[in-house]
Amino acid sequence: MAALHLRIADNLAKVRQQIADAAQRSGRELAEVTLVAVTKYVDAEVARALLDAGCRDLGESRPQELWRKADALADAAPRWHFIGHLQRNKVRRTVPHISLLHACDSRRLLDELESVAGETDTEVRALIEVNISGDTSKHGFQPSEMPEVVRSLPGYRRVHVYGLMGMASLTGTLDDARRDFERLRLLRDQLLDMAPEKIELNELSMGMSNDFEVAIEEGATMVRVGSALFEGLDV
Ligand SMILES: *Cc1c(COP(=O)(O)O)cnc(C)c1O
């Protein structure tokens, strides 16, 4: 137990230092970058060690796993980020747990979120996932679809979109990742130029264990880091 806590605190400190260094290199404020600790590989006990070490933002990519951990850790009240593909039939049970949905990847999901939020009298905070790498296996809107998506956002009264999410190609080099992240930032800037009034796209969720430093240099405001936080653990 103590060993687990020490290891997690140590890994967390290392990742935080790398985040701080990347922010400094690119002349950005550390406060602009939120670390989302992705707990999908570990059980609730390990996730709790992260909370104890001061990491409040946790991410999961599967609904059932999120529900289970949200129950187990309810007393510690983490801010849950849902970072995976969310099927429409899981929306109703997932939305009450999460503070941000990172991967809004279809019109039908946006519509379902709006409808469930209306029925349950809540609001949903979301990012739109864009397929920046062109991997056909990836979810997300094509960049070319985004102007129309952004124009439609004021029609969603209960779904509040704060920015974009993207993933680098799984097979690419770090330079490829940098280009993918730059593409997402430039797309965001273009979209802002034509966005309806009151639409803000400040958040850029990009970067994972292998490429989060590059992502921060390219403007990430949220990095989703899993494996780097669990190094040296038997998970
Ligand atoms: C698993 C996952 C991560 C974290 O990946 P690591 O490489 O372990 O840091 C980030 N984002 C998404 C969408 C994921 O599914």
mmCIF file of C-alpha atoms and ligand atoms in Angstrom:
data_model
loop_
_atom_site.group_PDB
_atom_site.id
_atom_site.type_symbol
_atom_site.label_atom_id
_atom_site.label_comp_id
_atom_site.label_asym_id
_atom_site.label_seq_id
_atom_site.Cartn_x
_atom_site.Cartn_y
_atom_site.Cartn_z
ATOM 1 C CA MET A 1 0.000 0.000 0.000
ATOM 2 C CA ALA A 2 2.671 2.491 1.022
ATOM 3 C CA ALA A 3 4.855 1.358 -1.877
ATOM 4 C CA LEU A 4 1.991 1.939 -4.285
ATOM 5 C CA HIS A 5 1.458 5.459 -2.976
ATOM 6 C CA LEU A 6 5.145 6.287 -3.186
ATOM 7 C CA ARG A 7 5.445 5.000 -6.720
ATOM 8 C CA ILE A 8 2.349 6.865 -7.902
ATOM 9 C CA ALA A 9 3.425 10.101 -6.219
ATOM 10 C CA ASP A 10 6.844 9.750 -7.808
ATOM 11 C CA ASN A 11 5.481 9.076 -11.306
ATOM 12 C CA LEU A 12 3.033 11.930 -10.944
ATOM 13 C CA ALA A 13 5.806 14.323 -9.907
ATOM 14 C CA LYS A 14 7.834 13.268 -12.937
ATOM 15 C CA VAL A 15 4.975 13.809 -15.377
ATOM 16 C CA ARG A 16 4.131 17.154 -13.780
ATOM 17 C CA GLN A 17 7.752 18.237 -14.167
ATOM 18 C CA GLN A 18 7.719 17.242 -17.852
ATOM 19 C CA ILE A 19 4.512 19.250 -18.291
ATOM 20 C CA ALA A 20 6.101 22.264 -16.592
ATOM 21 C CA ASP A 21 9.230 21.993 -18.744
ATOM 22 C CA ALA A 22 7.228 21.724 -21.964
ATOM 23 C CA ALA A 23 5.100 24.715 -20.963
ATOM 24 C CA GLN A 24 8.183 26.739 -20.193
ATOM 25 C CA ARG A 25 9.891 25.805 -23.481
ATOM 26 C CA SER A 26 6.907 27.078 -25.397
ATOM 27 C CA GLY A 27 6.401 30.221 -23.305
ATOM 28 C CA ARG A 28 3.113 29.053 -21.878
ATOM 29 C CA GLU A 29 1.730 29.236 -18.353
ATOM 30 C CA LEU A 30 1.658 25.964 -16.447
ATOM 31 C CA ALA A 31 -1.873 26.820 -15.316
ATOM 32 C CA GLU A 32 -3.046 26.556 -18.943
ATOM 33 C CA VAL A 33 -2.450 22.801 -18.968
ATOM 34 C CA THR A 34 -4.631 20.279 -17.150
ATOM 35 C CA LEU A 35 -3.344 16.775 -16.571
ATOM 36 C CA VAL A 36 -6.047 14.156 -17.002
ATOM 37 C CA ALA A 37 -4.817 10.914 -15.473
ATOM 38 C CA VAL A 38 -6.178 8.048 -17.524
ATOM 39 C CA THR A 39 -7.027 5.222 -15.136
ATOM 40 C CA LYS A 40 -8.323 2.682 -17.644
ATOM 41 C CA TYR A 41 -5.469 0.231 -16.980
ATOM 42 C CA VAL A 42 -5.744 0.213 -13.200
ATOM 43 C CA ASP A 43 -8.264 -0.566 -10.495
ATOM 44 C CA ALA A 44 -9.959 1.886 -8.180
ATOM 45 C CA GLU A 45 -7.326 1.459 -5.471
ATOM 46 C CA VAL A 46 -4.570 2.701 -7.775
ATOM 47 C CA ALA A 47 -6.800 5.499 -9.037
ATOM 48 C CA ARG A 48 -7.337 6.500 -5.419
ATOM 49 C CA ALA A 49 -3.585 6.758 -4.925
ATOM 50 C CA LEU A 50 -3.554 9.362 -7.705
ATOM 51 C CA LEU A 51 -6.301 11.317 -5.974
ATOM 52 C CA ASP A 52 -4.387 11.108 -2.686
ATOM 53 C CA ALA A 53 -1.320 12.454 -4.483
ATOM 54 C CA GLY A 54 -3.319 15.501 -5.564
ATOM 55 C CA CYS A 55 -4.435 14.617 -9.080
ATOM 56 C CA ARG A 56 -8.141 15.507 -9.266
ATOM 57 C CA ASP A 57 -8.835 14.933 -12.958
ATOM 58 C CA LEU A 58 -9.302 11.290 -13.935
ATOM 59 C CA GLY A 59 -10.156 9.861 -17.339
ATOM 60 C CA GLU A 60 -11.841 6.657 -18.476
ATOM 61 C CA SER A 61 -12.635 5.404 -21.951
ATOM 62 C CA ARG A 62 -15.207 2.691 -21.229
ATOM 63 C CA PRO A 63 -18.615 3.428 -19.716
ATOM 64 C CA GLN A 64 -18.872 0.367 -17.463
ATOM 65 C CA GLU A 65 -15.422 1.013 -16.035
ATOM 66 C CA LEU A 66 -16.253 4.662 -15.429
ATOM 67 C CA TRP A 67 -19.487 3.773 -13.621
ATOM 68 C CA ARG A 68 -17.667 1.245 -11.435
ATOM 69 C CA LYS A 69 -14.835 3.586 -10.482
ATOM 70 C CA ALA A 70 -17.126 6.563 -10.041
ATOM 71 C CA ASP A 71 -19.043 4.557 -7.435
ATOM 72 C CA ALA A 72 -15.919 3.261 -5.714
ATOM 73 C CA LEU A 73 -14.347 6.730 -5.509
ATOM 74 C CA ALA A 74 -17.482 8.796 -4.945
ATOM 75 C CA ASP A 75 -16.278 9.938 -1.509
ATOM 76 C CA ALA A 76 -13.171 11.497 -3.069
ATOM 77 C CA ALA A 77 -15.208 13.314 -5.758
ATOM 78 C CA PRO A 78 -12.770 13.249 -8.674
ATOM 79 C CA ARG A 79 -13.513 15.253 -11.804
ATOM 80 C CA TRP A 80 -14.249 12.517 -14.336
ATOM 81 C CA HIS A 81 -13.366 12.934 -17.978
ATOM 82 C CA PHE A 82 -14.843 10.519 -20.470
ATOM 83 C CA ILE A 83 -12.252 10.189 -23.217
ATOM 84 C CA GLY A 84 -13.501 7.254 -25.312
ATOM 85 C CA HIS A 85 -16.175 6.690 -27.888
ATOM 86 C CA LEU A 86 -19.539 6.936 -26.143
ATOM 87 C CA GLN A 87 -22.370 4.853 -27.570
ATOM 88 C CA ARG A 88 -25.700 6.578 -27.545
ATOM 89 C CA ASN A 89 -27.329 3.906 -25.393
ATOM 90 C CA LYS A 90 -24.753 4.627 -22.654
ATOM 91 C CA VAL A 91 -25.317 8.391 -22.583
ATOM 92 C CA ARG A 92 -28.008 8.450 -19.924
ATOM 93 C CA ARG A 93 -25.982 6.546 -17.375
ATOM 94 C CA THR A 94 -22.646 8.188 -18.137
ATOM 95 C CA VAL A 95 -23.462 11.875 -18.287
ATOM 96 C CA PRO A 96 -24.314 12.312 -14.581
ATOM 97 C CA HIS A 97 -20.810 11.181 -13.613
ATOM 98 C CA ILE A 98 -18.666 13.299 -15.884
ATOM 99 C CA SER A 99 -17.385 16.829 -15.858
ATOM 100 C CA LEU A 100 -16.237 16.736 -19.492
ATOM 101 C CA LEU A 101 -16.909 14.507 -22.489
ATOM 102 C CA HIS A 102 -13.783 14.693 -24.660
ATOM 103 C CA ALA A 103 -14.801 12.684 -27.682
ATOM 104 C CA CYS A 104 -18.049 13.930 -29.122
ATOM 105 C CA ASP A 105 -17.595 12.264 -32.497
ATOM 106 C CA SER A 106 -20.891 12.357 -34.363
ATOM 107 C CA ARG A 107 -23.944 14.450 -34.987
ATOM 108 C CA ARG A 108 -26.102 11.662 -33.629
ATOM 109 C CA LEU A 109 -24.197 11.676 -30.333
ATOM 110 C CA LEU A 110 -24.573 15.458 -30.031
ATOM 111 C CA ASP A 111 -28.307 15.094 -30.630
ATOM 112 C CA GLU A 112 -28.619 12.292 -28.069
ATOM 113 C CA LEU A 113 -26.695 14.315 -25.463
ATOM 114 C CA GLU A 114 -29.013 17.264 -26.044
ATOM 115 C CA SER A 115 -32.077 15.121 -25.718
ATOM 116 C CA VAL A 116 -30.957 13.285 -22.564
ATOM 117 C CA ALA A 117 -29.794 16.535 -20.958
ATOM 118 C CA GLY A 118 -33.201 18.035 -21.673
ATOM 119 C CA GLU A 119 -35.102 15.102 -20.188
ATOM 120 C CA THR A 120 -32.930 15.037 -17.085
ATOM 121 C CA ASP A 121 -32.638 18.824 -16.790
ATOM 122 C CA THR A 122 -28.854 18.906 -16.817
ATOM 123 C CA GLU A 123 -26.090 20.360 -18.952
ATOM 124 C CA VAL A 124 -23.245 18.569 -20.700
ATOM 125 C CA ARG A 125 -19.746 19.946 -21.188
ATOM 126 C CA ALA A 126 -18.037 18.538 -24.248
ATOM 127 C CA LEU A 127 -15.214 18.702 -26.749
ATOM 128 C CA ILE A 128 -15.571 17.730 -30.386
ATOM 129 C CA GLU A 129 -13.287 14.953 -31.573
ATOM 130 C CA VAL A 130 -11.608 15.601 -34.900
ATOM 131 C CA ASN A 131 -9.871 12.868 -36.870
ATOM 132 C CA ILE A 132 -6.644 14.765 -37.462
ATOM 133 C CA SER A 133 -4.397 11.842 -38.367
ATOM 134 C CA GLY A 134 -6.650 10.485 -41.099
ATOM 135 C CA ASP A 135 -6.447 6.965 -39.588
ATOM 136 C CA THR A 136 -9.550 5.262 -40.856
ATOM 137 C CA SER A 137 -9.854 3.313 -37.597
ATOM 138 C CA LYS A 138 -10.256 6.530 -35.614
ATOM 139 C CA HIS A 139 -13.510 8.111 -34.596
ATOM 140 C CA GLY A 140 -14.157 11.786 -34.981
ATOM 141 C CA PHE A 141 -15.344 14.358 -37.466
ATOM 142 C CA GLN A 142 -13.293 15.046 -40.556
ATOM 143 C CA PRO A 143 -11.695 18.510 -40.467
ATOM 144 C CA SER A 144 -13.751 19.456 -43.520
ATOM 145 C CA GLU A 145 -16.991 18.767 -41.617
ATOM 146 C CA MET A 146 -16.073 21.057 -38.754
ATOM 147 C CA PRO A 147 -17.242 24.455 -40.078
ATOM 148 C CA GLU A 148 -20.761 23.128 -40.381
ATOM 149 C CA VAL A 149 -20.595 21.483 -36.949
ATOM 150 C CA VAL A 150 -19.437 24.739 -35.365
ATOM 151 C CA ARG A 151 -22.174 26.716 -37.113
ATOM 152 C CA SER A 152 -24.746 24.333 -35.635
ATOM 153 C CA LEU A 153 -23.512 24.590 -32.028
ATOM 154 C CA PRO A 154 -25.800 27.436 -30.917
ATOM 155 C CA GLY A 155 -28.718 25.093 -31.665
ATOM 156 C CA TYR A 156 -27.619 22.889 -28.775
ATOM 157 C CA ARG A 157 -29.000 24.521 -25.662
ATOM 158 C CA ARG A 158 -27.683 22.038 -23.130
ATOM 159 C CA VAL A 159 -24.530 20.755 -24.763
ATOM 160 C CA HIS A 160 -21.740 23.264 -24.233
ATOM 161 C CA VAL A 161 -18.730 22.782 -26.441
ATOM 162 C CA TYR A 162 -15.434 24.169 -25.156
ATOM 163 C CA GLY A 163 -12.965 23.000 -27.754
ATOM 164 C CA LEU A 164 -11.498 20.143 -29.749
ATOM 165 C CA MET A 165 -9.916 16.777 -29.051
ATOM 166 C CA GLY A 166 -7.581 14.817 -31.289
ATOM 167 C CA MET A 167 -5.168 11.923 -31.376
ATOM 168 C CA ALA A 168 -1.941 11.562 -33.295
ATOM 169 C CA SER A 169 -1.548 8.646 -35.649
ATOM 170 C CA LEU A 170 -0.657 5.509 -33.686
ATOM 171 C CA THR A 171 2.056 4.529 -36.140
ATOM 172 C CA GLY A 172 3.685 7.893 -36.711
ATOM 173 C CA THR A 173 6.871 9.432 -35.361
ATOM 174 C CA LEU A 174 6.987 12.259 -32.851
ATOM 175 C CA ASP A 175 7.351 14.687 -35.744
ATOM 176 C CA ASP A 176 4.186 13.278 -37.291
ATOM 177 C CA ALA A 177 2.447 13.748 -33.947
ATOM 178 C CA ARG A 178 3.618 17.346 -33.826
ATOM 179 C CA ARG A 179 2.145 17.965 -37.281
ATOM 180 C CA ASP A 180 -1.149 16.360 -36.266
ATOM 181 C CA PHE A 181 -1.353 18.548 -33.151
ATOM 182 C CA GLU A 182 -0.422 21.669 -35.069
ATOM 183 C CA ARG A 183 -3.156 20.821 -37.560
ATOM 184 C CA LEU A 184 -5.716 20.642 -34.750
ATOM 185 C CA ARG A 185 -4.610 24.011 -33.337
ATOM 186 C CA LEU A 186 -4.709 25.699 -36.760
ATOM 187 C CA LEU A 187 -8.122 24.188 -37.452
ATOM 188 C CA ARG A 188 -9.337 25.574 -34.120
ATOM 189 C CA ASP A 189 -8.024 29.040 -35.041
ATOM 190 C CA GLN A 190 -9.780 28.909 -38.421
ATOM 191 C CA LEU A 191 -13.019 27.757 -36.831
ATOM 192 C CA LEU A 192 -12.889 30.580 -34.311
ATOM 193 C CA ASP A 193 -12.756 33.070 -37.176
ATOM 194 C CA MET A 194 -16.098 31.872 -38.486
ATOM 195 C CA ALA A 195 -17.711 30.673 -35.233
ATOM 196 C CA PRO A 196 -21.077 32.108 -34.217
ATOM 197 C CA GLU A 197 -21.022 34.594 -31.389
ATOM 198 C CA LYS A 198 -20.430 33.170 -27.902
ATOM 199 C CA ILE A 199 -18.908 29.948 -29.221
ATOM 200 C CA GLU A 200 -15.534 29.455 -27.554
ATOM 201 C CA LEU A 201 -13.077 26.775 -28.496
ATOM 202 C CA ASN A 202 -10.372 27.393 -25.914
ATOM 203 C CA GLU A 203 -9.665 23.818 -24.977
ATOM 204 C CA LEU A 204 -7.419 21.519 -26.987
ATOM 205 C CA SER A 205 -7.315 17.977 -25.586
ATOM 206 C CA MET A 206 -4.307 16.326 -27.210
ATOM 207 C CA GLY A 207 -1.273 14.347 -26.132
ATOM 208 C CA MET A 208 -0.834 10.965 -24.428
ATOM 209 C CA SER A 209 2.099 9.330 -22.607
ATOM 210 C CA ASN A 210 4.300 9.186 -25.688
ATOM 211 C CA ASP A 211 3.635 12.630 -27.070
ATOM 212 C CA PHE A 212 2.205 14.934 -24.393
ATOM 213 C CA GLU A 213 5.253 17.199 -24.297
ATOM 214 C CA VAL A 214 5.039 17.834 -28.035
ATOM 215 C CA ALA A 215 1.287 18.387 -27.658
ATOM 216 C CA ILE A 216 1.872 21.055 -25.006
ATOM 217 C CA GLU A 217 4.388 22.782 -27.257
ATOM 218 C CA GLU A 218 1.669 22.838 -29.914
ATOM 219 C CA GLY A 219 -0.954 24.313 -27.614
ATOM 220 C CA ALA A 220 -2.638 21.473 -25.694
ATOM 221 C CA THR A 221 -4.678 22.662 -22.716
ATOM 222 C CA MET A 222 -5.461 19.106 -21.617
ATOM 223 C CA VAL A 223 -3.187 16.105 -21.846
ATOM 224 C CA ARG A 224 -4.521 12.586 -21.292
ATOM 225 C CA VAL A 225 -1.757 10.556 -19.710
ATOM 226 C CA GLY A 226 -2.102 6.912 -18.677
ATOM 227 C CA SER A 227 0.845 4.516 -18.854
ATOM 228 C CA ALA A 228 3.516 7.045 -17.829
ATOM 229 C CA LEU A 229 1.776 7.360 -14.448
ATOM 230 C CA PHE A 230 1.862 3.629 -13.796
ATOM 231 C CA GLU A 231 5.432 2.802 -14.672
ATOM 232 C CA GLY A 232 6.978 0.334 -12.272
ATOM 233 C CA LEU A 233 3.598 -0.962 -11.157
ATOM 234 C CA ASP A 234 2.369 -4.420 -11.902
ATOM 235 C CA VAL A 235 -0.715 -3.408 -13.908
HETATM 236 C C1 LIG B 1 -5.720 5.209 -23.236
HETATM 237 C C2 LIG B 1 -5.931 6.573 -23.726
HETATM 238 C C3 LIG B 1 -5.041 7.600 -23.366
HETATM 239 C C4 LIG B 1 -3.806 7.379 -22.504
HETATM 240 O O1 LIG B 1 -2.875 6.633 -23.211
HETATM 241 P P1 LIG B 1 -1.382 6.410 -22.648
HETATM 242 O O2 LIG B 1 -0.589 6.201 -23.893
HETATM 243 O O3 LIG B 1 -1.425 5.220 -21.784
HETATM 244 O O4 LIG B 1 -0.977 7.636 -21.945
HETATM 245 C C5 LIG B 1 -5.307 8.873 -23.835
HETATM 246 N N1 LIG B 1 -6.382 9.136 -24.622
HETATM 247 C C6 LIG B 1 -7.246 8.172 -24.991
HETATM 248 C C7 LIG B 1 -8.409 8.527 -25.848
HETATM 249 C C8 LIG B 1 -7.053 6.863 -24.558
HETATM 250 O O5 LIG B 1 -7.919 5.912 -24.938
#
